[in-house]
mmCIF file of C-alpha atoms and ligand atoms in Angstrom:
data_model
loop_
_atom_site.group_PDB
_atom_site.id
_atom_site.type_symbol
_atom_site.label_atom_id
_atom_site.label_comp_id
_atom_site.label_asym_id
_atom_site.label_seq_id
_atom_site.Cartn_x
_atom_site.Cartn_y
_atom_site.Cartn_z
ATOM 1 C CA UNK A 1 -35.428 -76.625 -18.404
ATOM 2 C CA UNK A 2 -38.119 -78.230 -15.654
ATOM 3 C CA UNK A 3 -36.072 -79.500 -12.598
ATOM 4 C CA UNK A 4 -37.231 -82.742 -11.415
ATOM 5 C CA UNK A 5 -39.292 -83.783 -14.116
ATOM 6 C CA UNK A 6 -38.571 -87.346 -14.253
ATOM 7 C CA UNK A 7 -38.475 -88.091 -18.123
ATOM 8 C CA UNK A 8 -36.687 -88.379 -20.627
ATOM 9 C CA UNK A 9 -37.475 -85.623 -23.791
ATOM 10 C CA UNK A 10 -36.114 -86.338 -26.913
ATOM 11 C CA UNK A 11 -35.994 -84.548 -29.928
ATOM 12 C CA UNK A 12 -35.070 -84.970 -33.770
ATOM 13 C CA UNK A 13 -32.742 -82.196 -34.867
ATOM 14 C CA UNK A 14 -30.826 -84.152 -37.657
ATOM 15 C CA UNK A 15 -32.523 -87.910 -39.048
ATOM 16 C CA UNK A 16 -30.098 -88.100 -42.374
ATOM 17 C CA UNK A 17 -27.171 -90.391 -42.292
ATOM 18 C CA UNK A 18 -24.197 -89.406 -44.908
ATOM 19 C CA UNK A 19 -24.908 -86.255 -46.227
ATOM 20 C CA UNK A 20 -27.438 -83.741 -45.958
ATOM 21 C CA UNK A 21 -29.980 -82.749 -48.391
ATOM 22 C CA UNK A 22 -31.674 -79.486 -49.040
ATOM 23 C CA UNK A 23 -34.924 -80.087 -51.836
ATOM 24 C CA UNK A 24 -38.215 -79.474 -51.534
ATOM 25 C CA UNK A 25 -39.211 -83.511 -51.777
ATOM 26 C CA UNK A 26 -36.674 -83.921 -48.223
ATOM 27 C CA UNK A 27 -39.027 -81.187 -46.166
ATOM 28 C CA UNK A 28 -41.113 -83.596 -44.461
ATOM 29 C CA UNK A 29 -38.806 -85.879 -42.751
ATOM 30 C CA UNK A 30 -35.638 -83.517 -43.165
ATOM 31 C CA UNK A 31 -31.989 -82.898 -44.836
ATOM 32 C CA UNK A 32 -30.175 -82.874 -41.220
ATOM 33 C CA UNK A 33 -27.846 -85.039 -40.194
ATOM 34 C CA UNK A 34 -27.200 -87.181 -37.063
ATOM 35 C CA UNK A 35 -28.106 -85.140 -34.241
ATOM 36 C CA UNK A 36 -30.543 -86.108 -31.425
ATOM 37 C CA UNK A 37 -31.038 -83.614 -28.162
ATOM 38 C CA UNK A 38 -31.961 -85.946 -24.847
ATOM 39 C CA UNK A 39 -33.068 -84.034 -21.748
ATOM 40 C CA UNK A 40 -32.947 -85.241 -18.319
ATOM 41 C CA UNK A 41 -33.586 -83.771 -15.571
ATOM 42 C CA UNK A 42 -31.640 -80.921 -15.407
ATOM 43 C CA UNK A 43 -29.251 -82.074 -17.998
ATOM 44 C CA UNK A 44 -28.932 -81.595 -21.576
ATOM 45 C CA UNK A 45 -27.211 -84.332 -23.729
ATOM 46 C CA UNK A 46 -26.554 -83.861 -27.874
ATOM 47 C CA UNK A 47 -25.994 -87.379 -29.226
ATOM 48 C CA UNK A 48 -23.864 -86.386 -32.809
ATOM 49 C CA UNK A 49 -22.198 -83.563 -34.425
ATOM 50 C CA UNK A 50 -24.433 -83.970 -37.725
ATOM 51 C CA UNK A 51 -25.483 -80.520 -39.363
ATOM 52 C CA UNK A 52 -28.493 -81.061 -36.881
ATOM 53 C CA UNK A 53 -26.529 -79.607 -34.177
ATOM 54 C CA UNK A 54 -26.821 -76.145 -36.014
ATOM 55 C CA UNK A 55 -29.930 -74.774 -35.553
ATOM 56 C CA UNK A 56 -30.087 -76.748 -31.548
ATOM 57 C CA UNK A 57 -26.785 -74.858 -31.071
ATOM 58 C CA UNK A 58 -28.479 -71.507 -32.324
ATOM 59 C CA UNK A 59 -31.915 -72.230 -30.090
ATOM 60 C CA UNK A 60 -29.462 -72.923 -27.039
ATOM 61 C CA UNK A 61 -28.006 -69.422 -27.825
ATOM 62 C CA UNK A 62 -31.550 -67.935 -27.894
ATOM 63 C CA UNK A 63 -32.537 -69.087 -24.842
ATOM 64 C CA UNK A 64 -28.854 -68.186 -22.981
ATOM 65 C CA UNK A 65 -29.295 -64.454 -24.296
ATOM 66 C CA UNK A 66 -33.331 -64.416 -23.284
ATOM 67 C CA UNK A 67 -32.286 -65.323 -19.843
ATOM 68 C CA UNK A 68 -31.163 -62.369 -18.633
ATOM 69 C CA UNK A 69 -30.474 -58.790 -20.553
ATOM 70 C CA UNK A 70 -27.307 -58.560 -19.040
ATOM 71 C CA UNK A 71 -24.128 -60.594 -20.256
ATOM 72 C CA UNK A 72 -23.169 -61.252 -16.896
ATOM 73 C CA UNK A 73 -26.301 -62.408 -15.535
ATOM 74 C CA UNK A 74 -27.349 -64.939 -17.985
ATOM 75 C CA UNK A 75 -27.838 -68.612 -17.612
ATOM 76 C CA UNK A 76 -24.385 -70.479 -18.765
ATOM 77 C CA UNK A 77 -25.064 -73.287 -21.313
ATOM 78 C CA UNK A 78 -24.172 -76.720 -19.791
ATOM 79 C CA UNK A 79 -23.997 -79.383 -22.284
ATOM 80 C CA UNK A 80 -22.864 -83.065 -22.721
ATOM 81 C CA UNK A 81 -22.202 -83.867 -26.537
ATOM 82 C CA UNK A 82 -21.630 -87.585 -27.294
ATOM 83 C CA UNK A 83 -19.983 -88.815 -30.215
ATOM 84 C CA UNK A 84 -20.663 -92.052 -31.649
ATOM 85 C CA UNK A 85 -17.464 -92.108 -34.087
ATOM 86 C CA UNK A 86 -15.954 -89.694 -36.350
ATOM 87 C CA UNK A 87 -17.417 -89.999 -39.603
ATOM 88 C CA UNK A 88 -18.206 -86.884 -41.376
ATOM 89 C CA UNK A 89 -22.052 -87.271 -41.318
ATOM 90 C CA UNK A 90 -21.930 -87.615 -37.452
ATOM 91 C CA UNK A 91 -19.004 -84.461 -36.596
ATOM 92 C CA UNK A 92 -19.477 -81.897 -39.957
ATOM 93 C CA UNK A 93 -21.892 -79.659 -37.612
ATOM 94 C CA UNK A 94 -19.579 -78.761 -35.103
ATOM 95 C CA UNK A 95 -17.804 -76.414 -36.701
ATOM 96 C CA UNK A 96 -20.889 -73.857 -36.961
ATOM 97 C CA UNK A 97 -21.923 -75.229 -32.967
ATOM 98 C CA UNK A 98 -22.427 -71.244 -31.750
ATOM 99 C CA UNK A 99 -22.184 -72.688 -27.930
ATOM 100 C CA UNK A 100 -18.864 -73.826 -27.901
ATOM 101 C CA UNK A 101 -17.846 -69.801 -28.707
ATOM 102 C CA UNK A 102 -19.883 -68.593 -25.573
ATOM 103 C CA UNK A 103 -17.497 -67.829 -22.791
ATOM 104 C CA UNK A 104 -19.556 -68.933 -20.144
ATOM 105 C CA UNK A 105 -20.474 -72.670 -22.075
ATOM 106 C CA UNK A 106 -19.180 -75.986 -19.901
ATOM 107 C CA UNK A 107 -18.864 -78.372 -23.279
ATOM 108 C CA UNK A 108 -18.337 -81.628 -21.960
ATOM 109 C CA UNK A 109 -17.781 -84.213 -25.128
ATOM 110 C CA UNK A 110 -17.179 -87.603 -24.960
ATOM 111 C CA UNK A 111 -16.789 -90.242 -27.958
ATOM 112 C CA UNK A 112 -14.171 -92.410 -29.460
ATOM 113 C CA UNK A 113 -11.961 -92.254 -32.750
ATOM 114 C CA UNK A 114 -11.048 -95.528 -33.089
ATOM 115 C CA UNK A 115 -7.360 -94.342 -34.535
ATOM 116 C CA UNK A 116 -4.395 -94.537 -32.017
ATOM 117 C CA UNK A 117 -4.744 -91.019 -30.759
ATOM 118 C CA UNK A 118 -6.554 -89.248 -28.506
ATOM 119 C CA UNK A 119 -10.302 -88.085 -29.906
ATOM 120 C CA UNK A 120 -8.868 -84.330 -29.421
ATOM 121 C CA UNK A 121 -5.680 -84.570 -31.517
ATOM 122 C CA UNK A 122 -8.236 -86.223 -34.072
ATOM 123 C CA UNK A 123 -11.084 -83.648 -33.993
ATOM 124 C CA UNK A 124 -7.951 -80.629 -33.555
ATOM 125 C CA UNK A 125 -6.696 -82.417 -37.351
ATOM 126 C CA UNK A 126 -10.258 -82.835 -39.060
ATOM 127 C CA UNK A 127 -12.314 -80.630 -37.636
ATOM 128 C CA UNK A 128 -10.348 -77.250 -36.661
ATOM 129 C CA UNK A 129 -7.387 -78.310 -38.982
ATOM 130 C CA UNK A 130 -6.285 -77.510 -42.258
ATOM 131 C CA UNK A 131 -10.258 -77.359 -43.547
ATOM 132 C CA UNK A 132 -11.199 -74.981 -41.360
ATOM 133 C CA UNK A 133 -9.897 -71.284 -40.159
ATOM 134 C CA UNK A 134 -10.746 -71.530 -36.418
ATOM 135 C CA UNK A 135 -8.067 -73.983 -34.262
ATOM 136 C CA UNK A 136 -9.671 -76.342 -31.856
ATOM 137 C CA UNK A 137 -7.445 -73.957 -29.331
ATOM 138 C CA UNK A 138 -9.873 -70.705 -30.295
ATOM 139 C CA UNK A 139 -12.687 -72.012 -29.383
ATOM 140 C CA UNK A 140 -13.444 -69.424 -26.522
ATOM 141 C CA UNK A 141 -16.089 -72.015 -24.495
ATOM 142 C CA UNK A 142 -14.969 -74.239 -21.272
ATOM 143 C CA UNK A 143 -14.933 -77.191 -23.246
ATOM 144 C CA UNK A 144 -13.467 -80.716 -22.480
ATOM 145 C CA UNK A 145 -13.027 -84.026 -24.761
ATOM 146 C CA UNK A 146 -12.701 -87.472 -23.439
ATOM 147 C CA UNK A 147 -11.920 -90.891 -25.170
ATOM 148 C CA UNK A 148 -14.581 -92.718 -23.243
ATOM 149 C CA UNK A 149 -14.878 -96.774 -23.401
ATOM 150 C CA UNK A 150 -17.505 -99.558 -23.069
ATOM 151 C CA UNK A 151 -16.191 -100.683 -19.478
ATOM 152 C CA UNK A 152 -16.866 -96.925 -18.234
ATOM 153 C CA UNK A 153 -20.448 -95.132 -17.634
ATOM 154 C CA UNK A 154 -20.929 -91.614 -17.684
ATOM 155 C CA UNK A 155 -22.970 -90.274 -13.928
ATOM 156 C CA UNK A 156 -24.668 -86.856 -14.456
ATOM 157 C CA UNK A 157 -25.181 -85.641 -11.210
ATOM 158 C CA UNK A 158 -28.514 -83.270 -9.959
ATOM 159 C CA UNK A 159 -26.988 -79.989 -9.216
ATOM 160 C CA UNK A 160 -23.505 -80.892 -10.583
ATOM 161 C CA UNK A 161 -22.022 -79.838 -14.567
ATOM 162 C CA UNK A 162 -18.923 -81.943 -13.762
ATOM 163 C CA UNK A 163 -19.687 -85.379 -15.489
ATOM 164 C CA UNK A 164 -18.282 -88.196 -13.276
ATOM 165 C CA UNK A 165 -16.297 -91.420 -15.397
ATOM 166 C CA UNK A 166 -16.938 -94.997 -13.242
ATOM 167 C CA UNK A 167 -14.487 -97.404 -14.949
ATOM 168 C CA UNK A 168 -16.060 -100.959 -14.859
ATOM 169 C CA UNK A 169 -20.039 -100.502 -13.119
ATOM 170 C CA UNK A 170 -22.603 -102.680 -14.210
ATOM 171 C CA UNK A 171 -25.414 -100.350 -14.884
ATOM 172 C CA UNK A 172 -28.083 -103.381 -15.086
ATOM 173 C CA UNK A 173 -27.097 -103.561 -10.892
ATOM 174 C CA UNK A 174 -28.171 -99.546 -10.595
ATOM 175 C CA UNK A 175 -31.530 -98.759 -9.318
ATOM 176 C CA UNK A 176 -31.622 -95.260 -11.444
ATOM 177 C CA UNK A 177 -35.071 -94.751 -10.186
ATOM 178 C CA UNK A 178 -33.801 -94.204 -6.484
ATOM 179 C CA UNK A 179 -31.831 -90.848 -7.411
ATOM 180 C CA UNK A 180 -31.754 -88.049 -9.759
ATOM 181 C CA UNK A 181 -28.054 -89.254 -11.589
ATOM 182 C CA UNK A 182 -28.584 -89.522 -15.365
ATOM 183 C CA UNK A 183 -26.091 -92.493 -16.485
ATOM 184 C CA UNK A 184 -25.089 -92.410 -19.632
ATOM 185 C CA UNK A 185 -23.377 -96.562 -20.924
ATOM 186 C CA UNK A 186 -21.884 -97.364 -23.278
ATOM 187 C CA UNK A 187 -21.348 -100.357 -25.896
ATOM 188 C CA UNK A 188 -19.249 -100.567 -28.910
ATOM 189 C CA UNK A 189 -20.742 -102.283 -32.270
ATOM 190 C CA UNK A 190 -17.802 -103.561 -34.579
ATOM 191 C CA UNK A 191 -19.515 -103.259 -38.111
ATOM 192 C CA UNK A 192 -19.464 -100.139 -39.225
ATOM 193 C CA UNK A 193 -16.188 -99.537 -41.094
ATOM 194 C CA UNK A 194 -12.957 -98.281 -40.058
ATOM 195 C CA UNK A 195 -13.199 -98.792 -35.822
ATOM 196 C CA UNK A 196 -16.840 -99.190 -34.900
ATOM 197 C CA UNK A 197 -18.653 -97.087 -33.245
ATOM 198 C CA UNK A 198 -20.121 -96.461 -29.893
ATOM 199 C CA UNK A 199 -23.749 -96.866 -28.937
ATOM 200 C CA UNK A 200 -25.290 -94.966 -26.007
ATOM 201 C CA UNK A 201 -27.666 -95.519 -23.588
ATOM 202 C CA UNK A 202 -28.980 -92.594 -21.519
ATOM 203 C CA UNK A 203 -30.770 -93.735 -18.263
ATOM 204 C CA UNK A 204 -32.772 -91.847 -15.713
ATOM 205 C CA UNK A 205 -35.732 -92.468 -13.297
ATOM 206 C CA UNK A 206 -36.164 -95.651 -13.909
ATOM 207 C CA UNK A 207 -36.790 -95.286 -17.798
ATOM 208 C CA UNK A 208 -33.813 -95.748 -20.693
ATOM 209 C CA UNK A 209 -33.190 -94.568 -24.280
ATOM 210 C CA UNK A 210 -30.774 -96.118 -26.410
ATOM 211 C CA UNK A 211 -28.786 -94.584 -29.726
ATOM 212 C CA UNK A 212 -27.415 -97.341 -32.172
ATOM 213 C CA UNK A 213 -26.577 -95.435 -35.288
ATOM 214 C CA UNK A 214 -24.831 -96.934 -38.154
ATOM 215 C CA UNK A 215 -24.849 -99.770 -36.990
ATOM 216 C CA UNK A 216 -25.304 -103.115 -39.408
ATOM 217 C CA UNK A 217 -27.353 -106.338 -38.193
ATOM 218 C CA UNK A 218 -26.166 -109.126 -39.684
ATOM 219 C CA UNK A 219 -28.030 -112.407 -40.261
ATOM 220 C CA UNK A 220 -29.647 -113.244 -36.663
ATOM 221 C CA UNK A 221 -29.229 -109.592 -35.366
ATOM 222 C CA UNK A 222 -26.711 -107.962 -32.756
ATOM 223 C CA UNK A 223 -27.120 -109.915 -29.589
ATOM 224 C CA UNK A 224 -24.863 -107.585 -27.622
ATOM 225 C CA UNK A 225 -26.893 -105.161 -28.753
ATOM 226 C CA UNK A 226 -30.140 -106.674 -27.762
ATOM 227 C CA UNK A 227 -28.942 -107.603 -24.370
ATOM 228 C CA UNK A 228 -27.600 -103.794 -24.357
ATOM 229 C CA UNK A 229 -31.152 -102.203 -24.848
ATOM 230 C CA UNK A 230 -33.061 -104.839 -23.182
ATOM 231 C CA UNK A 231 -36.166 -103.450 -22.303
ATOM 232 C CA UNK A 232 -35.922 -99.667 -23.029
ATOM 233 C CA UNK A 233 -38.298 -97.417 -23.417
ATOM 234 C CA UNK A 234 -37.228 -95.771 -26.560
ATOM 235 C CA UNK A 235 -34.297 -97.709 -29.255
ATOM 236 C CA UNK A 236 -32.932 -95.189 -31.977
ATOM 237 C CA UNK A 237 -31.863 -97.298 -34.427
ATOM 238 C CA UNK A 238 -29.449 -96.847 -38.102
ATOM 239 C CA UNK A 239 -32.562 -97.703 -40.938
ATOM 240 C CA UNK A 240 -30.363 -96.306 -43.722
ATOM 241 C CA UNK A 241 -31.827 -98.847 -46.154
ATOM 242 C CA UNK A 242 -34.819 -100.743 -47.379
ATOM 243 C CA UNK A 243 -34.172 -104.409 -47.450
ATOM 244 C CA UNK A 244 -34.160 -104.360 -51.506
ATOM 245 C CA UNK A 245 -31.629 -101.718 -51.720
ATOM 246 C CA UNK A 246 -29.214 -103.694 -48.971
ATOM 247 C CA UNK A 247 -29.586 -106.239 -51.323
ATOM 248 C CA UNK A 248 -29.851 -105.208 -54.834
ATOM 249 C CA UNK A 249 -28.025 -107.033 -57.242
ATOM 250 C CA UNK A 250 -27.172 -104.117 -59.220
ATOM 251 C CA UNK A 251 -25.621 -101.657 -56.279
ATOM 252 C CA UNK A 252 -25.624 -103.770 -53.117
ATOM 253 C CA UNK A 253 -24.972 -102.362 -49.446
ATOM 254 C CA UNK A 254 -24.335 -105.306 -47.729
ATOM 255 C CA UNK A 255 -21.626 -104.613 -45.708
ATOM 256 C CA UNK A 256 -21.801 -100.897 -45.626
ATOM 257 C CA UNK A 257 -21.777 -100.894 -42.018
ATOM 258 C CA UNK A 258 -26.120 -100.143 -41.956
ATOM 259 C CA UNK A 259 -28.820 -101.404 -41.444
ATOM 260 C CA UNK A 260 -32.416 -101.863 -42.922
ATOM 261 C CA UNK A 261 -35.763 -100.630 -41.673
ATOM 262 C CA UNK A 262 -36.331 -104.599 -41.215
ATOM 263 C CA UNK A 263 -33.174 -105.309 -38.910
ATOM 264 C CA UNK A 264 -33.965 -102.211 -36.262
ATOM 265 C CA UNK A 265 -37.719 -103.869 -36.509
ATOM 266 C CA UNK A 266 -36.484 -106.968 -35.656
ATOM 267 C CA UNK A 267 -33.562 -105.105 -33.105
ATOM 268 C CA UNK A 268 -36.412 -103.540 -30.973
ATOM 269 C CA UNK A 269 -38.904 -106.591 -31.221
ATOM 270 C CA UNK A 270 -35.402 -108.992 -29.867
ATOM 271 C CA UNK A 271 -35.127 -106.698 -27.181
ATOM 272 C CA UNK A 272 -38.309 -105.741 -26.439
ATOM 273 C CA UNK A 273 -38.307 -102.178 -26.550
ATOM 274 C CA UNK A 274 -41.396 -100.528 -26.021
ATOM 275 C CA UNK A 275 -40.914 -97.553 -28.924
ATOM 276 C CA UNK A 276 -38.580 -97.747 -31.601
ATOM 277 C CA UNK A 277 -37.678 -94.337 -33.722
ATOM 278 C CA UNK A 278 -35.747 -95.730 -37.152
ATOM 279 C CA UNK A 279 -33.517 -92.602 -38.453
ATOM 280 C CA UNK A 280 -30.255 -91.793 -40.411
ATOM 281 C CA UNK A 281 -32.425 -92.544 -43.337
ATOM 282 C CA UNK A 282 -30.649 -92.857 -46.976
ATOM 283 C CA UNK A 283 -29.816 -89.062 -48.489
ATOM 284 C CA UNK A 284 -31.554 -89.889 -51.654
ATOM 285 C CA UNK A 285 -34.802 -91.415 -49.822
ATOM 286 C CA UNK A 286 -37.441 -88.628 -50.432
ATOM 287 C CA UNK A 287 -40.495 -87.572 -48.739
ATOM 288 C CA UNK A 288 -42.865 -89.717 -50.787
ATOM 289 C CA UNK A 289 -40.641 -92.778 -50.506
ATOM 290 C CA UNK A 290 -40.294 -92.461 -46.483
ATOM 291 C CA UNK A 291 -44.015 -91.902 -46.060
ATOM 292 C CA UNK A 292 -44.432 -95.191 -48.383
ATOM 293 C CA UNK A 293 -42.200 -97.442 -46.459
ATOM 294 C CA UNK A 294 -43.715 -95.588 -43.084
ATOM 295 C CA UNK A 295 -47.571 -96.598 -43.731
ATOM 296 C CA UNK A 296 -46.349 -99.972 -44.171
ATOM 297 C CA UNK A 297 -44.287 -100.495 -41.363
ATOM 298 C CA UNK A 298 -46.799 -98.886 -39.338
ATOM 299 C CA UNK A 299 -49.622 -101.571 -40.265
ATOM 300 C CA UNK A 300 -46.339 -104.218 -38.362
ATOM 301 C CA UNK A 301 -46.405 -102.150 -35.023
ATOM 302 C CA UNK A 302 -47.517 -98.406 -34.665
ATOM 303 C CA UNK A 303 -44.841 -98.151 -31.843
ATOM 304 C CA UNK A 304 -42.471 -98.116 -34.686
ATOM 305 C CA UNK A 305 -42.146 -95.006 -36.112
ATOM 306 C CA UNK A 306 -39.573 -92.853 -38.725
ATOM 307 C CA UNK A 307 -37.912 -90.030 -37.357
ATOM 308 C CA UNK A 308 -38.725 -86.506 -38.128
ATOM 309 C CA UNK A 309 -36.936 -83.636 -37.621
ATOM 310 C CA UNK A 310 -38.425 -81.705 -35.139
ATOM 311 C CA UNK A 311 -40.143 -84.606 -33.964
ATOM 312 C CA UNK A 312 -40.291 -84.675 -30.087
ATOM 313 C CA UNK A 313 -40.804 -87.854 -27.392
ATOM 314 C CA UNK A 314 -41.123 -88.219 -24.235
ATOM 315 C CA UNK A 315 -40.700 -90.984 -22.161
HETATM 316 ZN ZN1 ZN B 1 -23.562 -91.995 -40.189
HETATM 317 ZN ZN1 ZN B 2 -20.445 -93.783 -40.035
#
């Protein structure tokens, strides 16, 4: 990684929300699910646990064991991993995460699981439980999880792995362009079934980028939401749906806690974000359908744009 480079780079590792798919007609956009990797500065973030997180966690490898031939002497893997909420589609990667078996990783996770426990009794039952043979207690990395909250923002420091918790800042009173912290805030969105979940937004040098997955924008839109990513530079957005499947008489999804390519339109035009990347796209939306519904939305505003996997930005 650059030091100092003052941007944001994003890139696309998982774009599928639910489940993934693996078929010739899903190549294009991609099978993956939620999993973005954010770098800034010197830090590297990993919004979701989808099956995205596989092949990042195997390129972070690569590069750890190509930075020096000796074990010893190689560059330890420092990561923050956010979780939005625990769903399967969002946490079903993490058991095949090759990082978090590295001695020398610092895993630093934060998320939420909405239940009354802590988010490591929850991910030490669903994840490293009775499904799976490894215990969350083998994992062989210097890893750490946190229950983090929408009063609290997460302060990356330049030269510093330890991620610092402020309980109650207001981040809109932080000049982030004076220093080299990357603050990570926090908002939670009530409609997605069972608890919620908790959007992120990632700020550094002045520019922001904000993840709102499965998220579902009623009638009018999320107004905490667009007050939350007034103004960013880049809004990831849930488009699980086209507005005739949300409302299909037949099958409708109203309700299933996501929203339509036409709500994160109207999302990023409320809050005036200057790109908008729509992902965790329906499973059974193929290639040909995504490109169909992309040349038209592209005609609205060709600074919104469908996520790819593999797909890079930088802000
Ligand atoms: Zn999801
Ligand atoms: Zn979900």
């Amino acid at each position: 990684m650059e030091k100092n480079n003052h941007y944001i780079k994003v890139k696309f590792w998982g774009i599928r929300g639910s489940y993934p798919v693996l078929n010739k007609d899903f190549l294009n956009y991609g099978g993956n699910t939620s999993c973005i990797e954010v770098i800034a500065g010197n830090h590297r973030i990993i919004l979701d646990a989808g099956t995205g997180i596989i092949p990042l966690g195997d390129k972070i490898v690569r590069e750890h064991i190509s930075s020096a031939d000796n074990l010893k002497d190689r560059k330890p893997i420092e990561l923050t991993l956010l979780l939005s909420h625990i769903h399967q589609d969002h946490i079903q990667g993490l058991n095949f995460f090759k990082p978090a078996n590295i001695l020398s990783t610092k895993l630093n996770l934060f998320g939420y699981s909405g239940y009354n426990e802590s988010l490591e009794k929850i991910l030490s039952e669903i994840v490293y439980g009775k499904s799976f043979p490894i215990k969350l207690y083998d994992i062989t990395s210097d890893y750490n999880i946190n229950d983090i909250t929408e009063s609290e923002v997460i302060i990356l420091k330049d030269g510093n792995n330890k991620p610092i918790v402020e309980k109650n800042m207001n981040i809109e009173l932080v000049n982030t362009s004076e220093n080299n912290n990357v603050y990570i805030s926090v908002l939670k969105t009530n409609s997605h079934p069972n608890f919620g979940v908790l959007c992120f937004k990632i700020s550094y040098k002045g520019k922001s980028i904000v993840y709102a997955t499965d998220t579902e924008c009623y009638v009018g839109g999320s107004k905490r939401l667009e007050l939350f990513a007034k103004d960013t530079d880049l809004l990831i957005h849930d488009s699980q749906y086209t507005t005739e499947d949300y409302l299909s008489n037949i099958s409708p999804k109203q309700g299933h806690g996501h929203s339509t390519f036409d709500m994160a339109m109207n999302t990023a035009q409320a809050c005036n974000a200057k790109k908008l990347a729509m992902f965790h796209f329906d499973p059974s939306y193929s290639d040909d359908k995504l490109t169909f519904i992309e040349n038209i939305l592209n005609k609205k505003n060709k600074n919104y744009i469908l996520a790819k996997e593999g797909m890079e930005i930088c802000i």
